[in-house]
Amino acid sequence: MARFVDIHPVDPQPRLVEQVATVLREGGLAAFPTDACYTLGARLGDPDAKRRIIEIRALDDHHHFTLMCADFAQLGQLVQLDNAVFRAVKAATPGRYTFILPATREVPRRVLHPRKKTVGVRIPDDRVCQALLEAMGEPLLTSTLLLPGDEEPLSFGWEVKERLDHVVDVVVDGDQSGQEPTTVVDLSEGYAEVVRVGSGDPAPFL
């Protein structure tokens, strides 16, 4: 049964944030709200996290996982950025965007796209996410909480708890989350290709 933690969306309580961080450090899988929608998250170094997320979401092997980062310095250690891509990503972060970029050697091979060796990265504009990332001191491996057969991601903590009670370890209730995932922009070839239009305005990348 998943632990249910009610964290204030504007002023996250450090004690409760630390409870979630402790679960993650111990190899747990969390469901938590973001500036876009609910996401599944785990430690990047957790060898079992990818399998658990794939099973919950019924994903194929070519799914792009997202590394959620606290800031641009952390993001820059995980992906390769030339000057033009750096400026484009910098201008849109933090925000409701995920960028697909070539990964550095800091990223475990198991979470890379098997053919392209790319990975998604994002910096959320959300206080609960930022508090959790600060408590962890490292990026999180994440994936949008869109369940098989659903047309929209889950957006209420109680609903997440009800449907995923026995497959995740902790659910964060931060009031209502958004219902639209991030806009995904592929910059891996040096130019912008919008591969999913979501809650971030795609106009700067069209």
PDB file of C-alpha atoms in Angstrom, residues 43-134:
ATOM      1  CA  ARG A  43      16.288   7.638  -8.449  1.00  0.00           C
ATOM      2  CA  LEU A  44      18.270   7.620 -11.679  1.00  0.00           C
ATOM      3  CA  GLY A  45      20.624   5.070 -10.145  1.00  0.00           C
ATOM      4  CA  ASP A  46      17.845   2.657  -9.195  1.00  0.00           C
ATOM      5  CA  PRO A  47      18.323  -0.381 -11.478  1.00  0.00           C
ATOM      6  CA  ASP A  48      14.701  -1.512 -11.100  1.00  0.00           C
ATOM      7  CA  ALA A  49      12.972   1.821 -11.715  1.00  0.00           C
ATOM      8  CA  LYS A  50      12.779   1.583 -15.507  1.00  0.00           C
ATOM      9  CA  ARG A  51      11.161  -1.854 -15.390  1.00  0.00           C
ATOM     10  CA  ARG A  52       8.540  -0.732 -12.863  1.00  0.00           C
ATOM     11  CA  ILE A  53       7.592   2.336 -14.889  1.00  0.00           C
ATOM     12  CA  ILE A  54       7.401   0.325 -18.130  1.00  0.00           C
ATOM     13  CA  GLU A  55       5.078  -2.196 -16.478  1.00  0.00           C
ATOM     14  CA  ILE A  56       2.770   0.471 -15.032  1.00  0.00           C
ATOM     15  CA  ARG A  57       2.516   2.402 -18.288  1.00  0.00           C
ATOM     16  CA  ALA A  58       2.812  -0.577 -20.694  1.00  0.00           C
ATOM     17  CA  LEU A  59       5.580   1.172 -22.615  1.00  0.00           C
ATOM     18  CA  ASP A  60       7.728  -0.205 -25.434  1.00  0.00           C
ATOM     19  CA  ASP A  61      11.523  -0.222 -25.505  1.00  0.00           C
ATOM     20  CA  HIS A  62      11.700   2.979 -27.547  1.00  0.00           C
ATOM     21  CA  HIS A  63      10.092   5.238 -24.976  1.00  0.00           C
ATOM     22  CA  HIS A  64      12.065   8.345 -24.089  1.00  0.00           C
ATOM     23  CA  PHE A  65      12.433   8.622 -20.339  1.00  0.00           C
ATOM     24  CA  THR A  66      12.887  12.078 -18.842  1.00  0.00           C
ATOM     25  CA  LEU A  67      15.538  13.165 -16.378  1.00  0.00           C
ATOM     26  CA  MET A  68      14.010  15.833 -14.149  1.00  0.00           C
ATOM     27  CA  CYS A  69      16.670  18.321 -13.062  1.00  0.00           C
ATOM     28  CA  ALA A  70      16.827  20.984 -10.384  1.00  0.00           C
ATOM     29  CA  ASP A  71      18.717  23.523 -12.474  1.00  0.00           C
ATOM     30  CA  PHE A  72      20.647  24.115 -15.667  1.00  0.00           C
ATOM     31  CA  ALA A  73      23.981  23.122 -14.145  1.00  0.00           C
ATOM     32  CA  GLN A  74      22.576  19.672 -13.350  1.00  0.00           C
ATOM     33  CA  LEU A  75      20.962  19.362 -16.774  1.00  0.00           C
ATOM     34  CA  GLY A  76      24.216  20.279 -18.510  1.00  0.00           C
ATOM     35  CA  GLN A  77      25.990  17.309 -16.947  1.00  0.00           C
ATOM     36  CA  LEU A  78      23.499  14.864 -18.503  1.00  0.00           C
ATOM     37  CA  VAL A  79      23.120  16.004 -22.110  1.00  0.00           C
ATOM     38  CA  GLN A  80      25.254  17.487 -24.862  1.00  0.00           C
ATOM     39  CA  LEU A  81      24.498  21.119 -25.680  1.00  0.00           C
ATOM     40  CA  ASP A  82      26.023  23.246 -28.424  1.00  0.00           C
ATOM     41  CA  ASN A  83      25.658  27.035 -28.228  1.00  0.00           C
ATOM     42  CA  ALA A  84      22.449  27.298 -30.251  1.00  0.00           C
ATOM     43  CA  VAL A  85      20.733  24.458 -28.387  1.00  0.00           C
ATOM     44  CA  PHE A  86      21.944  25.867 -25.069  1.00  0.00           C
ATOM     45  CA  ARG A  87      20.269  29.204 -25.791  1.00  0.00           C
ATOM     46  CA  ALA A  88      17.008  27.573 -26.913  1.00  0.00           C
ATOM     47  CA  VAL A  89      16.746  25.336 -23.850  1.00  0.00           C
ATOM     48  CA  LYS A  90      17.856  28.080 -21.457  1.00  0.00           C
ATOM     49  CA  ALA A  91      15.162  30.443 -22.739  1.00  0.00           C
ATOM     50  CA  ALA A  92      12.417  27.899 -22.072  1.00  0.00           C
ATOM     51  CA  THR A  93      13.437  26.661 -18.633  1.00  0.00           C
ATOM     52  CA  PRO A  94      12.181  26.219 -16.047  1.00  0.00           C
ATOM     53  CA  GLY A  95       8.904  25.370 -17.694  1.00  0.00           C
ATOM     54  CA  ARG A  96       6.543  22.839 -19.205  1.00  0.00           C
ATOM     55  CA  TYR A  97       8.933  21.454 -21.776  1.00  0.00           C
ATOM     56  CA  THR A  98      10.892  18.235 -22.209  1.00  0.00           C
ATOM     57  CA  PHE A  99      13.921  18.346 -24.485  1.00  0.00           C
ATOM     58  CA  ILE A 100      15.350  15.277 -26.225  1.00  0.00           C
ATOM     59  CA  LEU A 101      19.121  15.514 -26.509  1.00  0.00           C
ATOM     60  CA  PRO A 102      22.185  13.276 -26.876  1.00  0.00           C
ATOM     61  CA  ALA A 103      23.148  11.927 -23.482  1.00  0.00           C
ATOM     62  CA  THR A 104      26.548  12.196 -21.834  1.00  0.00           C
ATOM     63  CA  ARG A 105      28.336   9.303 -20.189  1.00  0.00           C
ATOM     64  CA  GLU A 106      26.821  10.372 -16.873  1.00  0.00           C
ATOM     65  CA  VAL A 107      23.519   8.788 -17.919  1.00  0.00           C
ATOM     66  CA  PRO A 108      23.129   5.012 -17.423  1.00  0.00           C
ATOM     67  CA  ARG A 109      22.801   3.192 -20.759  1.00  0.00           C
ATOM     68  CA  ARG A 110      19.698   1.365 -19.557  1.00  0.00           C
ATOM     69  CA  VAL A 111      17.603   4.566 -19.626  1.00  0.00           C
ATOM     70  CA  LEU A 112      18.762   5.788 -23.053  1.00  0.00           C
ATOM     71  CA  HIS A 113      16.815   5.415 -26.268  1.00  0.00           C
ATOM     72  CA  PRO A 114      18.331   2.135 -27.559  1.00  0.00           C
ATOM     73  CA  ARG A 115      19.062   3.381 -31.059  1.00  0.00           C
ATOM     74  CA  LYS A 116      19.565   7.126 -30.762  1.00  0.00           C
ATOM     75  CA  LYS A 117      21.351   7.179 -27.371  1.00  0.00           C
ATOM     76  CA  THR A 118      19.241  10.181 -26.431  1.00  0.00           C
ATOM     77  CA  VAL A 119      17.259  11.052 -23.328  1.00  0.00           C
ATOM     78  CA  GLY A 120      14.644  13.581 -22.311  1.00  0.00           C
ATOM     79  CA  VAL A 121      15.500  16.351 -19.826  1.00  0.00           C
ATOM     80  CA  ARG A 122      13.434  19.027 -18.137  1.00  0.00           C
ATOM     81  CA  ILE A 123      13.532  21.598 -15.338  1.00  0.00           C
ATOM     82  CA  PRO A 124      10.069  21.981 -13.781  1.00  0.00           C
ATOM     83  CA  ASP A 125       8.588  25.277 -12.687  1.00  0.00           C
ATOM     84  CA  ASP A 126       6.931  23.743  -9.638  1.00  0.00           C
ATOM     85  CA  ARG A 127       7.746  24.262  -5.959  1.00  0.00           C
ATOM     86  CA  VAL A 128       7.020  20.706  -4.838  1.00  0.00           C
ATOM     87  CA  CYS A 129       9.245  19.284  -7.590  1.00  0.00           C
ATOM     88  CA  GLN A 130      12.002  21.758  -6.836  1.00  0.00           C
ATOM     89  CA  ALA A 131      11.845  21.003  -3.114  1.00  0.00           C
ATOM     90  CA  LEU A 132      12.043  17.272  -3.806  1.00  0.00           C
ATOM     91  CA  LEU A 133      14.945  17.670  -6.233  1.00  0.00           C
ATOM     92  CA  GLU A 134      16.783  19.823  -3.711  1.00  0.00           C
TER      93      GLU A 134
END
